[in-house]
Every structure is written in C-alpha cells, then in structure tokens.
PDB file of C-alpha atoms in Angstrom:
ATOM      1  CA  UNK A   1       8.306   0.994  16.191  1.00  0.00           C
ATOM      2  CA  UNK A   2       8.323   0.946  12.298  1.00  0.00           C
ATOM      3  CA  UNK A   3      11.212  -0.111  10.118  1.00  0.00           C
ATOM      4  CA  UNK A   4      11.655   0.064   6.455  1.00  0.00           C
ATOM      5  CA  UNK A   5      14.980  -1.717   5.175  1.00  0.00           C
ATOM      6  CA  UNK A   6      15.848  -1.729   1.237  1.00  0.00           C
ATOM      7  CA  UNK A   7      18.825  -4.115   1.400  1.00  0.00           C
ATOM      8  CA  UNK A   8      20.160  -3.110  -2.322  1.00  0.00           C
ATOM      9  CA  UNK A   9      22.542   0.179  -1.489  1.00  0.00           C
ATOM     10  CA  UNK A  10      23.453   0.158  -5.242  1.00  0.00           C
ATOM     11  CA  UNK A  11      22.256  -1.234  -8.256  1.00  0.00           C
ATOM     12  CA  UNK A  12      23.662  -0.643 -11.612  1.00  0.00           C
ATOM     13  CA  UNK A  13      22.019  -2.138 -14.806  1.00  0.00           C
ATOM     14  CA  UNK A  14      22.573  -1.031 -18.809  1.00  0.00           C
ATOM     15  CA  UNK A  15      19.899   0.416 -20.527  1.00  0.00           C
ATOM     16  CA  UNK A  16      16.649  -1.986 -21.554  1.00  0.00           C
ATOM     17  CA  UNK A  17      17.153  -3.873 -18.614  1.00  0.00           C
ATOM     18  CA  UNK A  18      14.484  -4.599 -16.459  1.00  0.00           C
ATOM     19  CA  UNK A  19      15.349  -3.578 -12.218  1.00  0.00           C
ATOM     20  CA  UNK A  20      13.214  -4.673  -9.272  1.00  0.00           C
ATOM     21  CA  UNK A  21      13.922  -2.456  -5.896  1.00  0.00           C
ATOM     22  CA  UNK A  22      13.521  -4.318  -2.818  1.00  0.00           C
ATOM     23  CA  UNK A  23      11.721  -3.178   0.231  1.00  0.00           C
ATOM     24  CA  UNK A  24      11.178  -4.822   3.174  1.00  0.00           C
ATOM     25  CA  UNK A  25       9.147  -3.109   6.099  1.00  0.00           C
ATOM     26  CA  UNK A  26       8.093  -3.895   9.842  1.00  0.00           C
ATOM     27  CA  UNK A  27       4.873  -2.180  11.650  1.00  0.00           C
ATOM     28  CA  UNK A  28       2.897  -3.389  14.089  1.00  0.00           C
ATOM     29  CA  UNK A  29      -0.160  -0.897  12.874  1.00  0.00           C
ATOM     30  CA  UNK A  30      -2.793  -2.724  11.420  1.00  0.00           C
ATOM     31  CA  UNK A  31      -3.497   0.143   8.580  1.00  0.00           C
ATOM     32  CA  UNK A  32      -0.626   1.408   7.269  1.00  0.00           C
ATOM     33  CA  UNK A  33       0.695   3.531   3.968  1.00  0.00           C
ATOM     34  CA  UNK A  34       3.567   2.703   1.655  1.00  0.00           C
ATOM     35  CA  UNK A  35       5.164   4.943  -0.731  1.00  0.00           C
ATOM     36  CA  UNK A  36       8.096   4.974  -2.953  1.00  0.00           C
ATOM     37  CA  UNK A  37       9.938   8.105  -3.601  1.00  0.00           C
ATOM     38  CA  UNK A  38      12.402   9.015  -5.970  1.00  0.00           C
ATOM     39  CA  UNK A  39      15.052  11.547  -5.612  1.00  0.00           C
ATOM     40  CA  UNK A  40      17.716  12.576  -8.204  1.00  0.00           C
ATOM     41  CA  UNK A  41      20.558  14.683  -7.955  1.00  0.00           C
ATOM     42  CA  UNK A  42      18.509  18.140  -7.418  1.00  0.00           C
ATOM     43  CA  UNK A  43      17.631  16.857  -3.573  1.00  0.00           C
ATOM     44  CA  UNK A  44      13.673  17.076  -4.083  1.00  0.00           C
ATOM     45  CA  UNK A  45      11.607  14.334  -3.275  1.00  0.00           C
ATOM     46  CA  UNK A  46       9.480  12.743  -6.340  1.00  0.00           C
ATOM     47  CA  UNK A  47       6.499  10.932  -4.686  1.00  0.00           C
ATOM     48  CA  UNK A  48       5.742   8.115  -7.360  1.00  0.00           C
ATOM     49  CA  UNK A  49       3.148   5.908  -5.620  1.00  0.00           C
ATOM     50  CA  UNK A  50       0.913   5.403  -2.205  1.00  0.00           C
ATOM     51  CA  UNK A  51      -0.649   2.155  -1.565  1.00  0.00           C
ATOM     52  CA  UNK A  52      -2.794   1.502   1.713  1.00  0.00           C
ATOM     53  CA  UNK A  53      -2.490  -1.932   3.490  1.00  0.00           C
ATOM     54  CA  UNK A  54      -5.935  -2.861   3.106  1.00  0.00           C
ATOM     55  CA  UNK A  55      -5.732  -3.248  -1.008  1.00  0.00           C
ATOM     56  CA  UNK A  56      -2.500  -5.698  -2.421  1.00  0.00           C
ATOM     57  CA  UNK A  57      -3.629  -5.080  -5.587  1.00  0.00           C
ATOM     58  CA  UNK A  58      -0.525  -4.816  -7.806  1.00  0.00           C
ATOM     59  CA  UNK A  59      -0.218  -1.897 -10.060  1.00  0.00           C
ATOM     60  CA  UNK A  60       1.484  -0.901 -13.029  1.00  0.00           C
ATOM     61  CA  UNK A  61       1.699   2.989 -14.560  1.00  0.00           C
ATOM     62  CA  UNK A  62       3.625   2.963 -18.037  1.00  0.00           C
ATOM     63  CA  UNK A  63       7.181   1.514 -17.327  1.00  0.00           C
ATOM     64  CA  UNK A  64       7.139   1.444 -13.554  1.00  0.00           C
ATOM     65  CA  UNK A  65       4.917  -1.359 -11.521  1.00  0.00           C
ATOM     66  CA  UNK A  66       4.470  -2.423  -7.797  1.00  0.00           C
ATOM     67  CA  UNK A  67       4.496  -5.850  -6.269  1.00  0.00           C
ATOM     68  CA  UNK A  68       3.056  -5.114  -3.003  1.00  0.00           C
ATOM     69  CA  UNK A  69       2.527  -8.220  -0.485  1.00  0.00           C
ATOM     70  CA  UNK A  70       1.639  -8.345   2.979  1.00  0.00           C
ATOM     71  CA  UNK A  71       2.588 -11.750   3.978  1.00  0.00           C
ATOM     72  CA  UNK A  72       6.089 -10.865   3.532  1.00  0.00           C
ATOM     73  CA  UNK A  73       5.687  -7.622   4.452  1.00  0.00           C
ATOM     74  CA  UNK A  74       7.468  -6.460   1.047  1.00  0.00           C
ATOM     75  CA  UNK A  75       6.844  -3.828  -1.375  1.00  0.00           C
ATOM     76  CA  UNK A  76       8.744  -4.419  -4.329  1.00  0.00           C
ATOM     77  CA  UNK A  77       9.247  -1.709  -7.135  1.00  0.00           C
ATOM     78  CA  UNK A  78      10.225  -2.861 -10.553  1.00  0.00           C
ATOM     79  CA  UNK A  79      11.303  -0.389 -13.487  1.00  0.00           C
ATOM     80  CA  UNK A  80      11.086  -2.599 -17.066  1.00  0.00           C
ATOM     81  CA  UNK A  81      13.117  -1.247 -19.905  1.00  0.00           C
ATOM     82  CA  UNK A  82      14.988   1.078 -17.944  1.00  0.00           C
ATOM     83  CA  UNK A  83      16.325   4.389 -19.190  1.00  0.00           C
ATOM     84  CA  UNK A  84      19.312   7.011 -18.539  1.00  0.00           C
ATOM     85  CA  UNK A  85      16.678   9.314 -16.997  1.00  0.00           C
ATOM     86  CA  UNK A  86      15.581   6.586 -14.143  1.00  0.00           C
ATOM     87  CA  UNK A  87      19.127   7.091 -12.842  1.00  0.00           C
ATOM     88  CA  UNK A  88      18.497   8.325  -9.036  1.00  0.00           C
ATOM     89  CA  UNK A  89      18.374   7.393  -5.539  1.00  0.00           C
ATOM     90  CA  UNK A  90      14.693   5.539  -4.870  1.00  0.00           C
ATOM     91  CA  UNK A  91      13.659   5.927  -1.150  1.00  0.00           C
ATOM     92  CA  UNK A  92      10.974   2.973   0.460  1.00  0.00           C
ATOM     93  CA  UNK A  93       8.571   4.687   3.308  1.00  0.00           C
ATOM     94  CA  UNK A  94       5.729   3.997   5.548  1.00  0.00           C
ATOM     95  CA  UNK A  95       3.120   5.520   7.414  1.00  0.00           C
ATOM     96  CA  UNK A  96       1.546   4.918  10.560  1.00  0.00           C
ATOM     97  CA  UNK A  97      -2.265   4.771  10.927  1.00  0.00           C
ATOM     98  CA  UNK A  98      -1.765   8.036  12.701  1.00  0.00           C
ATOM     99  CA  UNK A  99      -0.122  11.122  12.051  1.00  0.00           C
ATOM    100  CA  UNK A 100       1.484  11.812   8.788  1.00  0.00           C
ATOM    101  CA  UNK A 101       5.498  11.336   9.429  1.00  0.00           C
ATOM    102  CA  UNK A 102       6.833   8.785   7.245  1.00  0.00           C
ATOM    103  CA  UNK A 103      10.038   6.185   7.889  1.00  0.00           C
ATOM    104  CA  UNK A 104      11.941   6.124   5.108  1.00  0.00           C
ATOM    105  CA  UNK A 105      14.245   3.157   4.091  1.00  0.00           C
ATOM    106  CA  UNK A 106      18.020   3.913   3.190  1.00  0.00           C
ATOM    107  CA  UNK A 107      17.084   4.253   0.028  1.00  0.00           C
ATOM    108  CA  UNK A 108      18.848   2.669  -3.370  1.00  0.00           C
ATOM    109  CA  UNK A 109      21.113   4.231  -5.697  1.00  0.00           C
ATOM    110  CA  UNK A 110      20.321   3.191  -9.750  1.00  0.00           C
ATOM    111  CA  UNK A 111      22.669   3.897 -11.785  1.00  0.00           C
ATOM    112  CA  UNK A 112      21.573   3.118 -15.208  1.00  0.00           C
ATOM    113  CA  UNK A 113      24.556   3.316 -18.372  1.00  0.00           C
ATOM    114  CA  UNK A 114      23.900   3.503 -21.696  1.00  0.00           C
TER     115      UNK A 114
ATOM    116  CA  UNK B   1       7.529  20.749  -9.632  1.00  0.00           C
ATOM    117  CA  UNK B   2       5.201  20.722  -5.988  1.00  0.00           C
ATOM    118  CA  UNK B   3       4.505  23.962  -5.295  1.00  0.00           C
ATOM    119  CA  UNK B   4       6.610  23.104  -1.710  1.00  0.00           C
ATOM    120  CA  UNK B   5       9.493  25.869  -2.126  1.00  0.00           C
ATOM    121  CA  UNK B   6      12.291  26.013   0.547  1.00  0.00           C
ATOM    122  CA  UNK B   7      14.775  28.792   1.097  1.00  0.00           C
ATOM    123  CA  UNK B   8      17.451  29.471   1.235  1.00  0.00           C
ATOM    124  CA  UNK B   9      18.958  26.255  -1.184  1.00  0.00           C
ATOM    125  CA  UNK B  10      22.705  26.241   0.593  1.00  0.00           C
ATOM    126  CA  UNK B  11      23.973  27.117   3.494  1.00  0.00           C
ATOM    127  CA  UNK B  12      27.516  27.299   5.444  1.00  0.00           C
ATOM    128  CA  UNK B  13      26.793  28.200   8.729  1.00  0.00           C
ATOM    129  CA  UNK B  14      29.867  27.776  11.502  1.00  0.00           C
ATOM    130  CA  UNK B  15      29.921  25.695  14.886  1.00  0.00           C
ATOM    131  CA  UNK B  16      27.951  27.281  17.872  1.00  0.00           C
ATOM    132  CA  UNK B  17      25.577  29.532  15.564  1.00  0.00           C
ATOM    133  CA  UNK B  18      22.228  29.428  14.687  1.00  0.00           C
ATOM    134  CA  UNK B  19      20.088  28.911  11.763  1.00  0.00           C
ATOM    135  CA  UNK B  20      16.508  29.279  10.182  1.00  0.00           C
ATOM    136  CA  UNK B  21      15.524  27.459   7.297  1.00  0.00           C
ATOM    137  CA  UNK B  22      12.053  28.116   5.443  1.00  0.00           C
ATOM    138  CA  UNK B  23       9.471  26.438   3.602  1.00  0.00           C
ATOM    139  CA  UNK B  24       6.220  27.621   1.955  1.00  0.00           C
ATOM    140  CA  UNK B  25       3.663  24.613   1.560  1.00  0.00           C
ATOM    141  CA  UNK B  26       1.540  23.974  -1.307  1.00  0.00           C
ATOM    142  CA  UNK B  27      -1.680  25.243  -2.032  1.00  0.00           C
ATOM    143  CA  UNK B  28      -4.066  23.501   0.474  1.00  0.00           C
ATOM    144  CA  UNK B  29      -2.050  21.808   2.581  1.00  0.00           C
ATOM    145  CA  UNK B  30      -1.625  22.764   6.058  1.00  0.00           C
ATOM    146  CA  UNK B  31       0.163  20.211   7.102  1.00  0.00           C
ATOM    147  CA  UNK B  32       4.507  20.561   7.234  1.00  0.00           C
ATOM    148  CA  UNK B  33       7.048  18.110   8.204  1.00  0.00           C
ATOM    149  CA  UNK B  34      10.648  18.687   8.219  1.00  0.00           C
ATOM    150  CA  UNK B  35      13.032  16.251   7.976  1.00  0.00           C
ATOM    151  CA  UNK B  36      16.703  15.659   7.707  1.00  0.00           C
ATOM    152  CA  UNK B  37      19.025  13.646   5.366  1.00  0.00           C
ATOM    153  CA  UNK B  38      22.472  12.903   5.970  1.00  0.00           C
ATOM    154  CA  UNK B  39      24.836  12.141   3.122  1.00  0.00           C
ATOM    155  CA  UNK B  40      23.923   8.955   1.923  1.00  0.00           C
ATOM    156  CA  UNK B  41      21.163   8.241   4.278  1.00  0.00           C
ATOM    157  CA  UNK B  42      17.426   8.251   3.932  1.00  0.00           C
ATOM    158  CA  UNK B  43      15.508  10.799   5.638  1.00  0.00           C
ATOM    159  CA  UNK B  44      14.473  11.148   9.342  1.00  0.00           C
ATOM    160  CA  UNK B  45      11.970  12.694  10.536  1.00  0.00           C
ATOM    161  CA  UNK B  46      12.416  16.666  12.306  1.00  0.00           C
ATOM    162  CA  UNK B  47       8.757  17.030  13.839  1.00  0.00           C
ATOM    163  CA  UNK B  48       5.598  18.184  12.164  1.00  0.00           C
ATOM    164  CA  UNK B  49       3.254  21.417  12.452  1.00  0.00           C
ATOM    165  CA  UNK B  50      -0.408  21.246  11.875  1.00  0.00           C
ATOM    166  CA  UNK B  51      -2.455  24.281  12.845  1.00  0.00           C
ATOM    167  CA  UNK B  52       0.816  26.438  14.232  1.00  0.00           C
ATOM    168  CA  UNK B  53       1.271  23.531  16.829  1.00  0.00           C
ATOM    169  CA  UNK B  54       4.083  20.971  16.594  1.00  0.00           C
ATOM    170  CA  UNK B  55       2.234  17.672  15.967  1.00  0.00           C
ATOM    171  CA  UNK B  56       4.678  15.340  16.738  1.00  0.00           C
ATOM    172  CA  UNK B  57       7.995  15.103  16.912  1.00  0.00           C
ATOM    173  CA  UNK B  58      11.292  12.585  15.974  1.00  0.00           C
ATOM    174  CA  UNK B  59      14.239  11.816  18.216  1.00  0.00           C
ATOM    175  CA  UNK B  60      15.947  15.250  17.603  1.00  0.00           C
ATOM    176  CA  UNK B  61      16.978  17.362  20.746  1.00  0.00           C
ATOM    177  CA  UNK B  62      15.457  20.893  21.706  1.00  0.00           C
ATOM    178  CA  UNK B  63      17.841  22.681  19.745  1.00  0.00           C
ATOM    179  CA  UNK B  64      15.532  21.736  16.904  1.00  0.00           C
ATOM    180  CA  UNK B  65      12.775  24.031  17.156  1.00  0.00           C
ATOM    181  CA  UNK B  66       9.941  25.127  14.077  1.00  0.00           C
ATOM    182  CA  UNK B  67       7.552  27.488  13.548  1.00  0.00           C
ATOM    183  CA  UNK B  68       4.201  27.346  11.723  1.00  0.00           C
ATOM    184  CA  UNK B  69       2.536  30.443  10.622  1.00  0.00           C
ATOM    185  CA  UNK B  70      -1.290  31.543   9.763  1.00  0.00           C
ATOM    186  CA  UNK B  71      -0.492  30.960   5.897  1.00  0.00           C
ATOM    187  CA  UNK B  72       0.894  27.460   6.702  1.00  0.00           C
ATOM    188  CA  UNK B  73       4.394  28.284   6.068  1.00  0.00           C
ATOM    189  CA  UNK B  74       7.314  27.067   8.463  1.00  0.00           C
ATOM    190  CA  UNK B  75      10.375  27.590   9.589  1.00  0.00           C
ATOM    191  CA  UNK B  76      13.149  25.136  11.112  1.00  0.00           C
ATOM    192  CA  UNK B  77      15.423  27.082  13.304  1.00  0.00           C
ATOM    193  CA  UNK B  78      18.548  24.666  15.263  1.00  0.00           C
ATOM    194  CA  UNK B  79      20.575  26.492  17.689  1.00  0.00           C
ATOM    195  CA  UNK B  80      23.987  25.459  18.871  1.00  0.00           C
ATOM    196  CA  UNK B  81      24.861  24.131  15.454  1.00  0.00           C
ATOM    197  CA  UNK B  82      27.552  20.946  15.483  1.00  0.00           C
ATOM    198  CA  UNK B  83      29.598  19.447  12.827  1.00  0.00           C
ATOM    199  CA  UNK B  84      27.078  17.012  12.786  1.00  0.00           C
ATOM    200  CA  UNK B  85      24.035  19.223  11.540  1.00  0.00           C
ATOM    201  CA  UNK B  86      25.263  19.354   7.897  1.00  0.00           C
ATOM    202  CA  UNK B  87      22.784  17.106   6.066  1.00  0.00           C
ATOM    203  CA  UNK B  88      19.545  18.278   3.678  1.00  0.00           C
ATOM    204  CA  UNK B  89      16.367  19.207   5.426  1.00  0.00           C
ATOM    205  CA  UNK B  90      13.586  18.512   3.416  1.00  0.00           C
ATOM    206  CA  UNK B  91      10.355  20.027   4.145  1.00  0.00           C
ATOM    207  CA  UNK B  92       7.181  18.401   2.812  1.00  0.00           C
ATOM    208  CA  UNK B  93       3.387  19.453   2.881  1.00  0.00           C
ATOM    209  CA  UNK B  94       0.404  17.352   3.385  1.00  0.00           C
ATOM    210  CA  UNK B  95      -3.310  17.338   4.130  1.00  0.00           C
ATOM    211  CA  UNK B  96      -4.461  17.122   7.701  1.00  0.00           C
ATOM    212  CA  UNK B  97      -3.090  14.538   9.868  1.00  0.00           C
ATOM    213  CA  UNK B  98      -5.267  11.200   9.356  1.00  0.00           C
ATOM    214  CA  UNK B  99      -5.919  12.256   5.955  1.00  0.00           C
ATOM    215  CA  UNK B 100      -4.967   9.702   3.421  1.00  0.00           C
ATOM    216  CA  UNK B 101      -2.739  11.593   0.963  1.00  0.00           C
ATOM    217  CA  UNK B 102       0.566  11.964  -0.281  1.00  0.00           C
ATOM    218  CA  UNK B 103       3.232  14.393   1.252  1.00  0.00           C
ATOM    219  CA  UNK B 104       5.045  16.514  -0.971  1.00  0.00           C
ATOM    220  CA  UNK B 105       8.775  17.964  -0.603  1.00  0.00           C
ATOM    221  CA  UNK B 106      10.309  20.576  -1.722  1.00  0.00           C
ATOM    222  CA  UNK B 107      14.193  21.136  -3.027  1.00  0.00           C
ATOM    223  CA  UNK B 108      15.404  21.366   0.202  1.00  0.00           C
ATOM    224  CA  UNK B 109      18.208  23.333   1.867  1.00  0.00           C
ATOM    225  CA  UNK B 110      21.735  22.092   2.006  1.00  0.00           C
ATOM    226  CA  UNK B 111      23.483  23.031   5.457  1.00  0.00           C
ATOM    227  CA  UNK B 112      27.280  23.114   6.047  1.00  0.00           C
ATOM    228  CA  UNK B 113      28.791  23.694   9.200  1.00  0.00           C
ATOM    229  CA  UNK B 114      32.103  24.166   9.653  1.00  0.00           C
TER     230      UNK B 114
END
C-alpha cells in the first residue's frame, strides 16, 4: 500500500517569508514518482514538479525548490520570499512503478498576508 | 491552462438520481483518471481508462462507473447518488500507463446532492 502524509494542515506566513511544506511518504515499490501539486481556489490541479526515485538531486526553479531524500522517505517543498499569489492548497503525491494513479497527501493550506 | 476541460463545472443533483460528468483530455494523451475530493481532503483515486478499458480502479463501489471513448474523452457516471457523493471530481490526462510523465487535471466539476 502507498501513503503520503503532509502533517502541516495550515500554514500561514507574511509576505517575504521563506515556507518549507512537509511531505512524508511510504511505498514499498522500488521506483517510484513524486509530485507536488498546487491547487488554488478555482479547483484545478497545477502540477509543479515530478521527481523519480532513482535521482535525489535537489532542484530549484526561480522561487520554489525541492529537498527530496530517500532515507527519510521525505520530499520537502520550500517557497523563499513568498508572495500573495502562492496563497493555495499544495497537495504531496506518489506514483507506483505501475500504472499511472497517484496517492495524494491531505494536502496544506498557505495562506500568505501581506 | 491544460487543455483537460471538464463539464459541466457545478452540479446539484438530489438523493437516489444519477449523474454523468465529462472530461475531454489533452492533446495526446490517452490516458484519463478520475478522481474525487471531498471538502478539505486530498484527492482519491475513481479508476482510470486507457484504450476505452478501465485500467484500474480505487476502492469506490459499482455505482461508479466511466466511459472512455475513440477520441480519448470520458465520462464518470455514479448511480444511486448519496449525501455523501458531493465532493470535486477531478479528471486528469496522461500518457500511456508506464510512461513517465506528468498527469494533468482539469477544473473539475463540483457535485451537490441534496
């Protein structure tokens, strides 16, 4: 079975402050995806990032970077300088080595204020 | 925007009816998963077509039932509807199963019942 927890329900931070999203995840597939979705108040799912088991490279893309690291099984998302606009719900999921359904965490509400 | 577009964007439907919900996929993909968000919950998986054949399915009972057609679009139908039912369903498009990409959602399709 695969599990994907993000223990944060809600975060709130003022603007310029630097957030880190938690996500914790359980598989017992050897190759596996991870992806972080955002989703603001319209409903639609904003993909953001994929990363495959096989590569813990970190990554970074403008304001937003990813801590990914398999001995804790975590995939950490961290927003630096944050902004009004980042305000939305930010869903942690994974992906099995076979078929294409993803388990998505319970996702974490970021509120940011001006 | 995706090119994933889901209709129709609301719906109240009452206890004991039925429903259809739609989704066109994005260019290429003929892959669709449906899922379903409660209120404040992350999103669970429906079941998945590939190829006008459900490929794969979450715990959801038999009144769940989809469609697939020859241009890759799908429908969701649930029969028997229950208080219960009202959430989001999300549909999302993909490459082939096993295919290492990114699935992407549309607005989705906010269901009452009542």
């Amino acid at each position: 079975a695969q599990k994907v927890t993000q223990a944060q329900t809600e975060i709130s931070v003022v603007e310029k402050e630097d957030v880190t999203l938690d996500c914790v995840y359980e598989t017992r597939d050897t190759t596996y995806y991870l992806f972080w979705y955002k989703q603001p108040p319209s409903g639609e799912l904003v993909f953001l990032i994929r990363r495959n088991s096989f590569d813990e490279q970190n990554e970074i893309s403008g304001r937003y970077s990813w801590n990914f690291q398999k001995s804790t099984s975590s995939f950490n998302f961290t927003i630096t300088a944050s902004q009004v606009v980042d305000s939305a719900v930010y869903f942690c999921a994974l992906r099995g080595n076979a078929g294409n359904m993803l388990t998505f965490g319970g996702g974490t509400r970021l509120m940011v204020k001006p | 925007e995706t090119g994933v577009t889901q209709s129709p964007t609301h719906l109240i439907k009452t206890r004991g009816q039925q429903v259809t919900l739609r989704c066109s996929s994005q260019s290429g993909h003929n892959t669709v998963s449906w899922y379903q968000q409660a209120l404040g919950q992350g999103p669970q998986f429906i079941f998945q077509y590939y190829r006008e054949e459900e490929n794969g399915r979450g715990n959801f009972p038999p009144r769940f039932s989809g469609l697939q057609f020859p241009n890759y679009s799908s429908e969701l139908n649930v029969n028997a509807l229950e208080l219960d039912d009202s959430a989001l369903y999300l549909c999302a498009s993909s490459s082939p199963p096993g295919v290492n990409t990114e699935a992407f959602f549309g607005q989705g399709t906010r269901l009452t019942v009542v």
